Each structure stands twice: as structure tokens, then as C-alpha cells.
Short mmCIF file of C-alpha atoms in Angstrom, two decimals:
data_model
loop_
_atom_site.label_atom_id
_atom_site.label_comp_id
_atom_site.label_asym_id
_atom_site.label_seq_id
_atom_site.Cartn_x
_atom_site.Cartn_y
_atom_site.Cartn_z
CA UNK A 24 -9.56 -2.74 21.07
CA UNK A 25 -9.48 1.10 21.12
CA UNK A 26 -13.11 2.48 22.61
CA UNK A 27 -14.87 5.35 21.52
CA UNK A 28 -13.17 8.53 21.56
CA UNK A 29 -9.49 7.02 21.71
CA UNK A 30 -7.30 9.54 20.76
CA UNK A 31 -4.70 8.21 18.77
CA UNK A 32 -1.32 9.73 18.84
CA UNK A 33 -2.28 12.88 20.36
CA UNK A 34 -3.75 13.69 16.70
CA UNK A 35 -6.85 11.42 15.94
CA UNK A 36 -10.19 10.84 17.97
CA UNK A 37 -11.79 7.89 16.81
CA UNK A 38 -15.40 7.90 16.56
CA UNK A 39 -17.15 4.89 16.04
CA UNK A 40 -15.93 1.39 14.13
CA UNK A 41 -16.99 1.21 10.37
CA UNK A 42 -16.09 -2.09 9.72
CA UNK A 43 -13.72 -5.36 10.20
CA UNK A 44 -11.89 -7.80 8.28
CA UNK A 45 -9.37 -9.92 7.82
CA UNK A 46 -6.64 -7.24 7.73
CA UNK A 47 -8.08 -4.90 10.38
CA UNK A 48 -10.75 -2.55 11.67
CA UNK A 49 -11.82 0.72 10.26
CA UNK A 50 -12.71 3.62 12.31
CA UNK A 51 -14.29 6.97 11.60
CA UNK A 52 -12.28 9.90 13.59
CA UNK A 53 -11.84 13.53 13.86
CA UNK A 54 -7.88 14.63 12.88
CA UNK A 55 -8.04 17.12 15.81
CA UNK A 56 -5.36 19.16 14.15
CA UNK A 57 -6.62 19.59 10.93
CA UNK A 58 -10.60 19.46 12.09
CA UNK A 59 -11.81 17.19 9.46
CA UNK A 60 -12.79 13.49 9.17
CA UNK A 61 -10.38 10.84 8.31
CA UNK A 62 -10.62 7.15 8.15
CA UNK A 63 -8.10 5.34 10.54
CA UNK A 64 -7.31 1.40 10.03
CA UNK A 65 -6.13 -0.16 12.72
CA UNK A 66 -3.97 -3.28 11.20
CA UNK A 67 -4.81 -6.50 12.61
CA UNK A 68 -1.41 -8.42 13.73
CA UNK A 69 -1.18 -11.87 12.92
CA UNK A 70 -1.51 -14.04 16.48
CA UNK A 71 1.64 -15.81 17.19
CA UNK A 72 4.13 -13.65 16.53
CA UNK A 73 7.48 -13.53 18.48
CA UNK A 74 8.57 -10.20 19.47
CA UNK A 75 11.37 -10.11 16.60
CA UNK A 76 8.45 -11.06 14.48
CA UNK A 77 6.11 -8.62 15.81
CA UNK A 78 8.35 -5.64 15.12
CA UNK A 79 9.25 -7.24 11.62
CA UNK A 80 5.27 -7.51 10.96
CA UNK A 81 5.11 -3.33 11.86
CA UNK A 82 8.03 -2.54 10.06
CA UNK A 83 6.70 -4.04 7.00
CA UNK A 84 3.53 -3.08 7.28
CA UNK A 85 4.23 0.68 7.80
CA UNK A 86 7.16 0.57 5.19
CA UNK A 87 4.27 -1.01 2.56
CA UNK A 88 1.79 1.68 3.75
CA UNK A 89 4.10 4.50 3.06
CA UNK A 90 5.42 2.67 -0.39
CA UNK A 91 1.61 2.45 -1.23
CA UNK A 92 0.94 5.50 -0.41
CA UNK A 93 3.49 7.39 -3.26
CA UNK A 94 0.71 5.97 -5.90
CA UNK A 95 -1.57 8.70 -7.12
CA UNK A 96 -4.27 8.13 -9.37
CA UNK A 97 -8.11 9.42 -8.99
CA UNK A 98 -9.21 5.64 -8.42
CA UNK A 99 -7.30 5.00 -5.64
CA UNK A 100 -8.60 6.27 -2.37
CA UNK A 101 -5.85 8.76 -0.27
CA UNK A 102 -3.85 7.94 2.78
CA UNK A 103 -2.61 10.76 5.32
CA UNK A 104 -0.77 9.07 7.91
CA UNK A 105 0.54 6.08 9.20
CA UNK A 106 1.11 5.71 12.96
CA UNK A 107 2.85 3.18 15.12
CA UNK A 108 1.07 2.82 18.47
CA UNK A 109 0.72 0.07 21.07
CA UNK A 110 2.71 -2.01 18.89
CA UNK A 111 0.59 -2.11 15.87
CA UNK A 112 0.49 0.16 12.74
CA UNK A 113 -2.74 2.64 12.48
CA UNK A 114 -3.33 4.03 8.75
CA UNK A 115 -4.88 7.44 8.61
CA UNK A 116 -6.89 7.68 4.91
CA UNK A 117 -9.82 9.75 3.68
CA UNK A 118 -13.17 9.33 4.62
CA UNK A 119 -14.90 8.63 0.84
CA UNK A 120 -18.77 8.89 0.55
CA UNK A 121 -19.77 6.61 -2.04
CA UNK A 122 -21.49 2.23 -2.00
CA UNK A 123 -19.17 -0.44 -2.94
CA UNK A 124 -19.99 -2.20 -5.68
CA UNK A 125 -21.27 -5.67 -3.83
CA UNK A 126 -23.79 -3.22 -1.99
CA UNK A 127 -25.19 -1.99 -5.40
CA UNK A 128 -25.24 -5.18 -7.39
CA UNK A 129 -27.10 -6.53 -4.12
CA UNK A 130 -29.45 -3.83 -4.26
CA UNK A 131 -29.98 -3.17 -8.15
CA UNK A 132 -29.10 -6.59 -9.17
CA UNK A 133 -26.93 -7.05 -13.16
CA UNK A 134 -25.28 -3.47 -14.14
CA UNK A 135 -25.63 -2.86 -17.77
CA UNK A 136 -22.24 -3.89 -19.43
CA UNK A 137 -21.49 -0.77 -20.35
CA UNK A 138 -21.33 0.67 -16.70
CA UNK A 139 -19.45 -2.23 -15.61
CA UNK A 140 -17.01 -1.53 -18.69
CA UNK A 141 -16.26 2.27 -17.09
CA UNK A 142 -16.07 0.68 -14.17
CA UNK A 143 -13.74 -1.74 -15.05
CA UNK A 144 -11.17 0.34 -16.63
CA UNK A 145 -11.14 3.37 -13.62
CA UNK A 146 -10.01 0.04 -11.50
CA UNK A 147 -7.54 -1.04 -14.20
CA UNK A 148 -6.32 2.47 -14.01
CA UNK A 149 -5.50 2.10 -9.84
CA UNK A 150 -3.71 -1.36 -10.43
CA UNK A 151 -1.49 0.02 -13.52
CA UNK A 152 -0.24 2.08 -11.33
CA UNK A 153 0.41 0.44 -8.21
CA UNK A 154 1.79 -2.37 -10.83
CA UNK A 155 4.24 0.00 -12.22
CA UNK A 156 5.34 0.53 -8.58
CA UNK A 157 5.87 -2.56 -7.87
CA UNK A 158 2.98 -3.50 -5.65
CA UNK A 159 -0.33 -6.00 -6.14
CA UNK A 160 -3.91 -4.99 -4.20
CA UNK A 161 -4.43 -8.77 -4.07
CA UNK A 162 -7.90 -7.99 -2.79
CA UNK A 163 -9.80 -6.69 -6.28
CA UNK A 164 -13.63 -7.73 -5.51
CA UNK A 165 -16.70 -5.97 -5.68
CA UNK A 166 -16.64 -4.83 -1.51
CA UNK A 167 -13.37 -3.08 -2.46
CA UNK A 168 -14.79 -1.16 -5.23
CA UNK A 169 -16.43 2.06 -4.40
CA UNK A 170 -19.27 3.80 -6.62
CA UNK A 171 -19.04 7.69 -5.86
CA UNK A 172 -22.22 9.92 -6.43
CA UNK A 173 -21.63 10.51 -9.87
CA UNK A 174 -20.73 6.86 -10.76
CA UNK A 175 -17.25 7.16 -11.01
CA UNK A 176 -15.31 3.93 -9.18
CA UNK A 177 -12.15 3.55 -6.87
CA UNK A 178 -10.21 0.72 -5.86
CA UNK A 179 -9.69 0.40 -2.28
CA UNK A 180 -8.51 -1.54 0.50
CA UNK A 181 -4.86 -1.71 0.09
CA UNK A 182 -4.68 -3.63 3.67
CA UNK A 183 -2.75 -6.91 2.18
CA UNK A 184 -0.96 -5.27 -0.69
CA UNK A 185 2.50 -6.83 -1.24
CA UNK A 186 5.81 -6.09 -3.45
CA UNK A 187 5.98 -7.57 -6.65
CA UNK A 188 8.35 -10.05 -5.50
CA UNK A 189 6.43 -12.73 -6.79
CA UNK A 190 6.71 -14.62 -3.40
CA UNK A 191 4.10 -14.04 -0.57
CA UNK A 192 4.47 -12.33 2.42
CA UNK A 193 6.10 -14.86 5.12
CA UNK A 194 3.36 -13.24 7.66
CA UNK A 195 0.47 -15.14 5.50
CA UNK A 196 -1.60 -13.89 3.05
CA UNK A 197 -5.30 -13.10 2.56
CA UNK A 198 -7.99 -12.74 0.26
CA UNK A 199 -11.54 -13.32 -0.85
CA UNK A 200 -12.52 -16.68 -1.95
CA UNK A 201 -13.99 -17.03 -5.63
CA UNK A 202 -11.71 -13.39 -6.07
CA UNK A 203 -8.40 -15.18 -5.89
CA UNK A 204 -6.56 -16.21 -8.57
CA UNK A 205 -5.76 -19.90 -8.94
CA UNK A 206 -2.23 -19.36 -8.64
CA UNK A 207 -2.78 -17.57 -5.13
CA UNK A 208 -4.74 -20.73 -4.03
CA UNK A 209 -1.98 -22.89 -4.88
CA UNK A 210 0.89 -20.77 -3.12
CA UNK A 211 2.79 -19.96 -6.74
CA UNK A 212 3.75 -17.14 -7.13
CA UNK A 213 1.71 -14.03 -8.17
CA UNK A 214 2.23 -10.94 -10.25
CA UNK A 215 0.00 -8.24 -11.71
CA UNK A 216 -1.83 -10.95 -13.81
CA UNK A 217 -3.02 -12.48 -10.55
CA UNK A 218 -4.75 -8.75 -9.82
CA UNK A 219 -6.03 -9.03 -13.10
CA UNK A 220 -7.53 -12.01 -12.59
CA UNK A 221 -9.34 -10.66 -9.85
CA UNK A 222 -10.64 -7.46 -11.66
CA UNK A 223 -12.54 -10.17 -14.54
CA UNK A 224 -14.04 -12.05 -11.61
CA UNK A 225 -15.43 -8.82 -10.18
CA UNK A 226 -16.89 -7.28 -13.58
CA UNK A 227 -18.55 -10.98 -14.13
CA UNK A 228 -19.96 -10.63 -10.80
CA UNK A 229 -21.21 -6.98 -11.41
CA UNK A 230 -22.82 -7.82 -15.06
CA UNK A 231 -24.14 -10.86 -14.29
CA UNK A 232 -25.43 -10.55 -10.59
CA UNK A 233 -23.56 -13.90 -9.49
CA UNK A 234 -20.00 -14.60 -9.29
CA UNK A 235 -18.11 -16.95 -11.67
CA UNK A 236 -17.82 -19.70 -8.77
CA UNK A 237 -21.07 -19.13 -6.81
CA UNK A 238 -20.83 -22.12 -4.67
CA UNK A 239 -22.59 -22.62 -0.67
CA UNK A 240 -19.82 -23.43 1.15
CA UNK A 241 -15.61 -21.68 0.56
CA UNK A 242 -13.82 -24.69 -0.15
CA UNK A 243 -16.47 -25.51 -3.04
CA UNK A 244 -15.95 -22.21 -4.18
CA UNK A 245 -11.66 -22.71 -4.33
CA UNK A 246 -12.28 -26.00 -5.78
CA UNK A 247 -14.45 -24.28 -8.53
CA UNK A 248 -11.49 -21.98 -9.23
CA UNK A 249 -9.09 -24.45 -9.44
CA UNK A 250 -11.10 -26.82 -11.26
CA UNK A 251 -13.93 -25.76 -13.17
CA UNK A 252 -14.20 -22.73 -15.93
CA UNK A 253 -17.02 -20.12 -15.48
CA UNK A 254 -20.70 -20.32 -17.44
CA UNK A 255 -20.02 -17.85 -20.10
CA UNK A 256 -21.68 -14.44 -18.74
CA UNK A 257 -24.89 -14.61 -20.88
CA UNK A 258 -25.61 -10.56 -19.62
CA UNK A 259 -22.36 -9.43 -20.79
CA UNK A 260 -22.35 -9.66 -24.53
CA UNK A 261 -20.41 -11.14 -26.90
CA UNK A 262 -17.35 -8.46 -26.47
CA UNK A 263 -17.59 -7.96 -22.99
CA UNK A 264 -18.33 -11.95 -22.41
CA UNK A 265 -15.32 -13.03 -24.39
CA UNK A 266 -13.18 -10.79 -22.37
CA UNK A 267 -13.66 -11.61 -18.89
CA UNK A 268 -13.51 -15.58 -19.73
CA UNK A 269 -9.93 -14.75 -20.94
CA UNK A 270 -9.37 -12.75 -17.96
CA UNK A 271 -10.21 -15.65 -15.83
CA UNK A 272 -7.63 -18.21 -17.82
CA UNK A 273 -6.37 -20.64 -15.65
CA UNK A 274 -3.14 -20.11 -16.66
CA UNK A 275 -1.54 -16.49 -16.03
CA UNK A 276 0.45 -16.86 -19.49
CA UNK A 277 -2.23 -16.93 -21.13
CA UNK A 278 -4.72 -14.14 -19.79
CA UNK A 279 -4.88 -10.96 -21.94
CA UNK A 280 -2.40 -7.65 -20.64
CA UNK A 281 -3.03 -4.72 -18.95
CA UNK A 282 -2.63 -2.87 -22.09
CA UNK A 283 -5.49 -5.29 -23.80
CA UNK A 284 -7.80 -5.41 -21.48
CA UNK A 285 -7.66 -1.10 -21.43
CA UNK A 286 -8.03 -1.06 -24.93
CA UNK A 287 -11.36 -3.73 -25.13
CA UNK A 288 -12.85 -2.22 -22.32
CA UNK A 289 -12.22 1.65 -23.86
CA UNK A 290 -14.20 0.16 -26.78
CA UNK A 291 -17.12 -0.76 -24.71
CA UNK A 292 -16.99 2.11 -22.81
CA UNK A 293 -16.99 4.11 -25.08
CA UNK A 294 -20.16 2.33 -27.38
CA UNK A 295 -22.40 1.97 -24.13
CA UNK A 296 -22.00 5.74 -23.67
CA UNK A 297 -22.74 7.01 -26.79
CA UNK A 298 -26.11 4.85 -27.35
CA UNK A 299 -27.12 5.16 -23.40
CA UNK A 300 -26.02 8.47 -22.16
CA UNK A 301 -29.79 10.53 -22.63
CA UNK A 302 -31.08 7.25 -20.12
CA UNK A 303 -28.74 6.84 -17.61
CA UNK A 304 -28.49 10.84 -17.17
CA UNK A 305 -32.41 10.92 -17.34
CA UNK A 306 -32.46 8.03 -14.48
CA UNK A 307 -32.23 8.82 -10.90
CA UNK A 308 -29.53 6.96 -9.16
CA UNK A 309 -31.04 5.63 -6.00
CA UNK A 310 -28.48 3.21 -5.18
CA UNK A 311 -25.60 5.64 -5.28
CA UNK A 312 -27.10 7.62 -2.46
CA UNK A 313 -23.74 8.84 -0.74
CA UNK A 314 -23.22 6.25 2.43
CA UNK A 315 -20.05 6.98 4.56
CA UNK A 316 -17.42 4.38 3.77
CA UNK A 317 -14.11 4.01 5.46
CA UNK A 318 -11.48 3.38 2.07
CA UNK A 319 -8.35 1.81 3.12
CA UNK A 320 -5.81 2.74 0.02
CA UNK A 321 -2.70 1.58 -0.85
CA UNK A 322 -0.64 1.64 2.22
CA UNK A 323 1.76 5.47 3.48
CA UNK A 324 1.77 8.62 3.91
CA UNK A 325 0.95 11.89 1.54
CA UNK A 326 -2.61 12.63 2.12
CA UNK A 327 -1.50 16.23 0.94
CA UNK A 328 -2.15 14.39 -2.40
CA UNK A 329 -6.01 14.76 -2.14
CA UNK A 330 -5.56 18.47 -3.01
CA UNK A 331 -3.58 17.54 -6.21
CA UNK A 332 -4.37 16.06 -9.39
CA UNK A 333 -2.47 13.73 -11.64
CA UNK A 334 -0.74 15.86 -14.72
CA UNK A 335 1.83 17.94 -13.19
CA UNK A 336 2.31 19.99 -16.70
CA UNK A 337 4.70 23.09 -16.04
CA UNK A 338 5.61 21.88 -12.99
CA UNK A 339 9.22 21.42 -12.06
CA UNK A 340 10.42 17.99 -12.16
CA UNK A 341 13.47 18.32 -9.60
CA UNK A 342 16.96 16.77 -10.16
CA UNK A 343 15.60 13.41 -10.25
CA UNK A 344 13.38 12.19 -13.01
CA UNK A 345 13.39 8.77 -11.04
CA UNK A 346 14.86 7.65 -7.58
CA UNK A 347 18.66 5.65 -8.40
CA UNK A 348 18.80 1.54 -7.52
CA UNK A 349 19.56 1.77 -3.72
CA UNK A 350 22.37 -0.84 -4.14
CA UNK A 351 24.39 1.14 -6.32
CA UNK A 352 24.70 4.00 -3.46
CA UNK A 353 27.04 2.02 -1.32
CA UNK A 354 30.20 0.14 -2.44
CA UNK A 355 30.82 -2.95 -1.27
CA UNK A 356 33.82 -1.70 0.56
CA UNK A 357 31.73 1.44 2.25
CA UNK A 358 29.21 -1.11 3.55
CA UNK A 359 31.86 -3.37 5.00
CA UNK A 360 33.48 -0.65 6.58
CA UNK A 361 30.04 0.85 7.95
CA UNK A 362 29.03 -2.74 9.22
CA UNK A 363 32.62 -4.04 10.72
CA UNK A 364 31.72 -7.14 8.75
CA UNK A 365 31.30 -8.86 5.35
CA UNK A 366 27.46 -8.22 4.39
CA UNK A 367 25.16 -9.96 1.84
CA UNK A 368 23.66 -7.54 -0.59
CA UNK A 369 20.11 -7.90 -1.69
CA UNK A 370 17.56 -5.95 -3.58
CA UNK A 371 14.34 -6.69 -0.91
CA UNK A 372 12.35 -4.63 -3.23
CA UNK A 373 11.56 -2.32 -5.51
CA UNK A 374 13.29 1.06 -3.92
CA UNK A 375 14.85 -0.67 -1.25
CA UNK A 376 18.61 -2.41 -1.27
CA UNK A 377 19.63 -4.51 2.17
CA UNK A 378 23.60 -5.63 3.16
CA UNK A 379 22.76 -8.39 5.97
CA UNK A 380 25.79 -9.33 8.61
CA UNK A 381 25.12 -12.41 9.82
CA UNK A 382 26.57 -13.27 13.82
CA UNK A 383 27.74 -16.42 15.30
CA UNK A 384 24.95 -16.32 18.19
CA UNK A 385 22.59 -16.56 14.91
CA UNK A 386 21.41 -13.20 15.52
CA UNK A 387 21.80 -10.03 12.33
CA UNK A 388 22.75 -7.27 11.99
CA UNK A 389 21.68 -5.13 8.72
CA UNK A 390 22.50 -1.33 7.18
CA UNK A 391 18.77 -0.82 5.00
CA UNK A 392 18.83 1.98 2.06
CA UNK A 393 16.02 3.38 0.37
CA UNK A 394 15.39 5.72 -2.07
CA UNK A 395 12.23 7.24 -3.96
CA UNK A 396 11.53 10.48 -5.97
CA UNK A 397 8.70 12.28 -6.29
CA UNK A 398 6.93 13.51 -9.18
CA UNK A 399 5.19 16.90 -9.37
CA UNK A 400 1.37 17.34 -9.82
CA UNK A 401 -0.72 19.71 -11.46
CA UNK A 402 -0.65 22.41 -8.41
CA UNK A 403 3.08 20.85 -7.29
CA UNK A 404 7.00 20.37 -8.39
CA UNK A 405 8.59 17.39 -7.53
CA UNK A 406 10.60 19.28 -4.93
CA UNK A 407 7.66 20.96 -3.04
CA UNK A 408 5.47 17.04 -3.32
CA UNK A 409 9.37 15.66 -1.97
CA UNK A 410 8.97 18.82 1.28
CA UNK A 411 5.48 17.93 2.09
CA UNK A 412 6.14 14.19 1.95
CA UNK A 413 9.29 14.97 4.38
CA UNK A 414 6.90 17.19 6.66
CA UNK A 415 4.22 14.49 7.08
CA UNK A 416 6.78 11.37 7.68
CA UNK A 417 8.25 14.18 10.59
CA UNK A 418 5.57 14.14 12.21
CA UNK A 419 4.33 10.65 12.06
CA UNK A 420 7.53 9.88 13.80
CA UNK A 421 7.76 12.43 16.29
CA UNK A 422 4.21 11.15 17.38
CA UNK A 423 5.61 7.36 17.86
CA UNK A 424 7.57 9.35 20.82
CA UNK A 425 8.03 7.28 24.26
CA UNK A 426 7.58 3.71 25.18
CA UNK A 427 4.64 1.12 24.25
CA UNK A 428 4.84 -2.10 25.60
CA UNK A 429 8.45 -3.83 24.53
CA UNK A 430 9.20 -0.74 21.71
CA UNK A 431 10.90 2.74 23.36
CA UNK A 432 11.21 4.92 20.61
CA UNK A 433 13.30 8.34 20.95
CA UNK A 434 12.85 11.45 19.68
CA UNK A 435 12.78 12.66 15.91
CA UNK A 436 16.05 14.91 15.85
CA UNK A 437 17.16 17.16 13.01
CA UNK A 438 20.93 16.27 11.22
CA UNK A 439 22.82 19.12 10.03
CA UNK A 440 24.65 18.88 7.05
CA UNK A 441 22.88 15.99 5.36
CA UNK A 442 20.71 16.84 2.27
CA UNK A 443 18.55 19.68 2.35
CA UNK A 444 16.99 18.85 5.51
CA UNK A 445 17.29 15.09 7.33
CA UNK A 446 15.64 14.10 10.65
CA UNK A 447 17.00 10.48 12.91
CA UNK A 448 14.97 8.67 15.53
CA UNK A 449 16.08 5.54 17.13
CA UNK A 450 14.40 3.07 18.49
CA UNK A 451 14.54 -0.10 20.80
CA UNK A 452 12.48 -3.16 21.04
CA UNK A 453 12.86 -5.72 24.10
CA UNK A 454 12.98 -9.41 22.97
CA UNK A 455 10.26 -11.49 24.25
CA UNK A 456 10.13 -12.54 27.99
CA UNK A 457 13.33 -10.34 27.98
CA UNK A 458 14.07 -6.79 30.30
CA UNK A 459 18.02 -7.20 29.58
CA UNK A 460 18.40 -6.95 25.49
CA UNK A 461 16.42 -6.08 22.33
CA UNK A 462 17.01 -4.67 18.79
CA UNK A 463 18.15 -1.81 18.55
CA UNK A 464 17.66 0.63 15.77
CA UNK A 465 18.65 3.99 14.38
CA UNK A 466 16.85 5.47 11.05
CA UNK A 467 17.96 8.70 9.25
CA UNK A 468 15.56 10.15 6.61
CA UNK A 469 16.07 13.04 4.05
CA UNK A 470 15.21 14.94 1.45
CA UNK A 471 17.06 16.66 -1.47
CA UNK A 472 15.00 18.31 -4.38
CA UNK A 473 12.65 15.94 -5.00
CA UNK A 474 14.11 12.72 -3.47
CA UNK A 475 13.94 11.22 -0.21
CA UNK A 476 16.36 9.26 1.08
CA UNK A 477 15.80 6.55 4.06
CA UNK A 478 19.10 4.66 6.10
CA UNK A 479 18.19 1.96 8.17
CA UNK A 480 20.92 1.10 10.68
CA UNK A 481 19.45 -2.37 12.95
CA UNK A 482 20.99 -4.44 15.44
CA UNK A 483 19.76 -7.95 16.88
CA UNK A 484 20.40 -9.14 20.12
CA UNK A 485 22.14 -6.07 22.03
CA UNK A 486 22.20 -4.79 25.38
CA UNK A 487 19.36 -2.48 26.72
CA UNK A 488 21.86 -0.63 28.23
CA UNK A 489 24.72 -0.56 26.08
CA UNK A 490 25.50 1.90 22.61
CA UNK A 491 22.07 0.58 21.40
CA UNK A 492 21.01 2.98 18.95
CA UNK A 493 24.90 3.41 17.54
CA UNK A 494 23.56 6.24 16.05
CA UNK A 495 26.74 7.80 14.16
CA UNK A 496 26.90 4.29 11.96
CA UNK A 497 23.24 5.38 10.27
CA UNK A 498 24.51 9.36 10.07
CA UNK A 499 28.05 8.15 8.06
CA UNK A 500 26.04 5.49 5.79
CA UNK A 501 23.46 8.46 4.83
CA UNK A 502 26.22 10.75 4.05
CA UNK A 503 27.65 8.22 1.94
CA UNK A 504 24.38 7.64 0.02
CA UNK A 505 24.27 10.95 -0.40
CA UNK A 506 27.43 11.95 -1.59
CA UNK A 507 26.68 8.92 -4.26
CA UNK A 508 23.21 10.74 -5.37
CA UNK A 509 25.79 14.05 -5.81
CA UNK A 510 27.15 12.06 -8.15
CA UNK A 511 24.69 10.09 -10.01
CA UNK A 512 22.34 13.62 -10.79
#
């Protein structure tokens, strides 16, 4: 564990520990480059991983952080940077003032139904944005809902967020008893309906002052979620109560959709604002006194979003209204020539395609292509947003240069003639208990207009003194991808 005043990536000075949970430890820090306070999450690496699994976990965590960092909504806390140091990911986020909903409930007791509906609308907005990008939050609960001094809500801690693939992470899941949907407890495929179930349980707790499946022991809570119906929330009123009971249905297929939840909450929130607005405005909100909390957002770069708002009316979109299918950016013949084999093509997650070549030794070589389009904001056009994102990625990757344990990252270098700008970085990780062989990566990132593309060429079980980077393969693949993008415009 880093001690006080630890300097991360030569830039972020850790000042104090703010909290610790199953997903990691959160620190208050100073960004010495920009002279401002930030929150830094030290992602917990599961125990017992092999060196290969450790590297895959770190790559997965960083990718999920970058993916989630592309989410923009006033109810999502912003992420500035993601750094790999000491063999583990670190996520740099906004340091947000406010108080978590669970602490408000503990201090205040049950909250007014109209206010709870307004909180639900904000959290629903964050979830809808995440789901539209193929990301599940997986830990919606009162402790991860932050209330600002004006009563507005934000959803924090996407620390265990996962791609919407229908399957859990190979490194295991996490969550909180009483707020995990039945299908997740049963280790069945989860989807947007699972997050909405957790939102329903959180709003039930807010309006009733107690959880819908509250029991003394965690095992009893899990059993109640799977086997029992919660009591009808008496303090919620008829309409909100019926909505919450519908959201907590055991079968995901019969739960209301996000659009139906939004329609119901909007009506309840508007009605409460009309009838109670003056009384609420006159009442002092002692329970909303600012309390510094580290808000962990959907993991990924892009802290410069903090200076912008949604909308983008009148701003230039760029050449790409949406990112193209990454699996269509290389032909089978091109992939075979690049990998010197017969690769298996798979859409591994939204925005990412992989060509895998299995070797007789059991090792594998893989070529990964990623593409995403940045959208305009109220102040910046899509190309400007992409340019800033590219700059953030460059600085993050440059900070990882050097040796750390079994991981050795090279410097970031420019690549000419590829898109509007491009960089490449090579990395080698020794296999566990080996000083001779390991995994080599060559990663190339480029930008063209408002689109960013990334190509990763990874080879397993290669000698440390060999041509470990094989950078030419990554560069050649990126040029083919860029040419395909030019035709797709």
C-alpha cells in the first residue's frame, strides 16, 4: 500500500486514504501538474492470479476504465486519467463534494417519495447512458449514490463495471447483498434489467428507511432476494410503491423497461415539485452539508469532460457519426497475413474485435482492433474532443514507461503518415517464475477526425531477447484499419 505523500506516475501526490472496499482503495490526491485536488482509486488485483492472468486483469481494468470514461452525463462522475504502476491500475477522478444516500438515510430516516423519484431519475439517466454504450454498473446501491448540496444525485463507483456481454468477468464479480439482482446471485447472465433491479432496491431503501430484503446475516439477505417478496413500501404511496415492486420482480423479463421507469418517475417527481417546492426550499438541509467523497466513475480517460456539458448543439460532429464495426476493418486474408496463421475472429466486446491464433505450445498470438467515435459537447466539436482524448491517452501511456516488477514498458513514440496523429508503445511482461520468456505487446493508437482507433499485437511465450515488440505488425495492421476507415466515411 502506498504511504502518505506517495507520488503516482510522477504527477499525483497521494494525501490521505478516503475509503476502502472490495474493488480497491480511494485516496485524496493533488494533481501537481494542474495544481488541483483529485480522487485516485487504486484498483484491487484479485489474489492468486498467474502472471498472465495478472496482466490480463490489468489490461481489462484499464480498457473498462477507458470505455466507461467515454460516458458523459451530469449524473456520472468524471474520470481524468488511468495509470498502470506497480503492476496495478490506478484511476484518477473528480473529487466530488456531497454525501452518499446511505448516510443521508441514516441521519434523516425515510425520505419524501417525490425527492426519491427525482434521485431515481438522475441515477436512471446515468444507467441509460452506460447501457447505451454496452456497460453495466453492477453495484447500484445507496452508498454509491452521491447527493450534492443542491439535492442533485450522481452515480459513483463503476469499479466493478463490466461489458454487456451477458457473462460475468473471468476474474469474478462483486456486489452488495440486498442490492444484487436474483440472476446475479444465481450467476446467470445479467443485463440492463439487473442494474434497474438494483436501482429499485436503492429507491425502496430511501423511501422506507430500510432495505427491501433486510436481514441480520448476508446469507439470509441473499436467500430473501432469491425466495421472498419484499413488503409493499408503505411510505412510498401507491404509484411509487407499485413501480418499486415491479422493478424488484424476480424475473428480468417482467420488470419495467428503462423508458417505463423514466415515465413513472418523471410524473412522481413533477407532482412532488409542484406541491412541495416552496416547503422544501424553506427547510434547511443540514444533512446535505458538503462532505468530501471520492466518486469513482465508469472507468476511463477524459477528465476534460468536467469543463463541458452535454448537448453539442451547433458543434461539428466530425466525419464519423458513430464508430464502425471493428471486425469489418480487416479482411480475413489481411488478418491471416498479419498474424501468419489462420486466426479466429471474435467481437469480444462493443467496439473491439480480436483475431486469435492458437499455437501448438498452447500459447496464443492475438491481434486486437478497437475503434470509438467521440461526440461533440456544448463547447467542443467531435474532432476537438477526440484530440483532447488522444492527448490524455498519450500522457497516461508515457507515464507508464519503465520497469515495474516483471513489467517493462517502452517509451511512447510518434508514427508518421497514419491518421492525423499516431503513437506506438511496446511492452514486455515476464511470465511467472521466468527471466527468459513472457508476453510482448505493441500498441498503436491513432486519431482521424473525431474517431480514435487502437491496434494491439500481442504474442505469448516469446523470448525476452527476441524481437519482442514486432512493432511492424501493429503498424501494418493500423495502416490497413485506417485505409478501411477512409473508405467507410
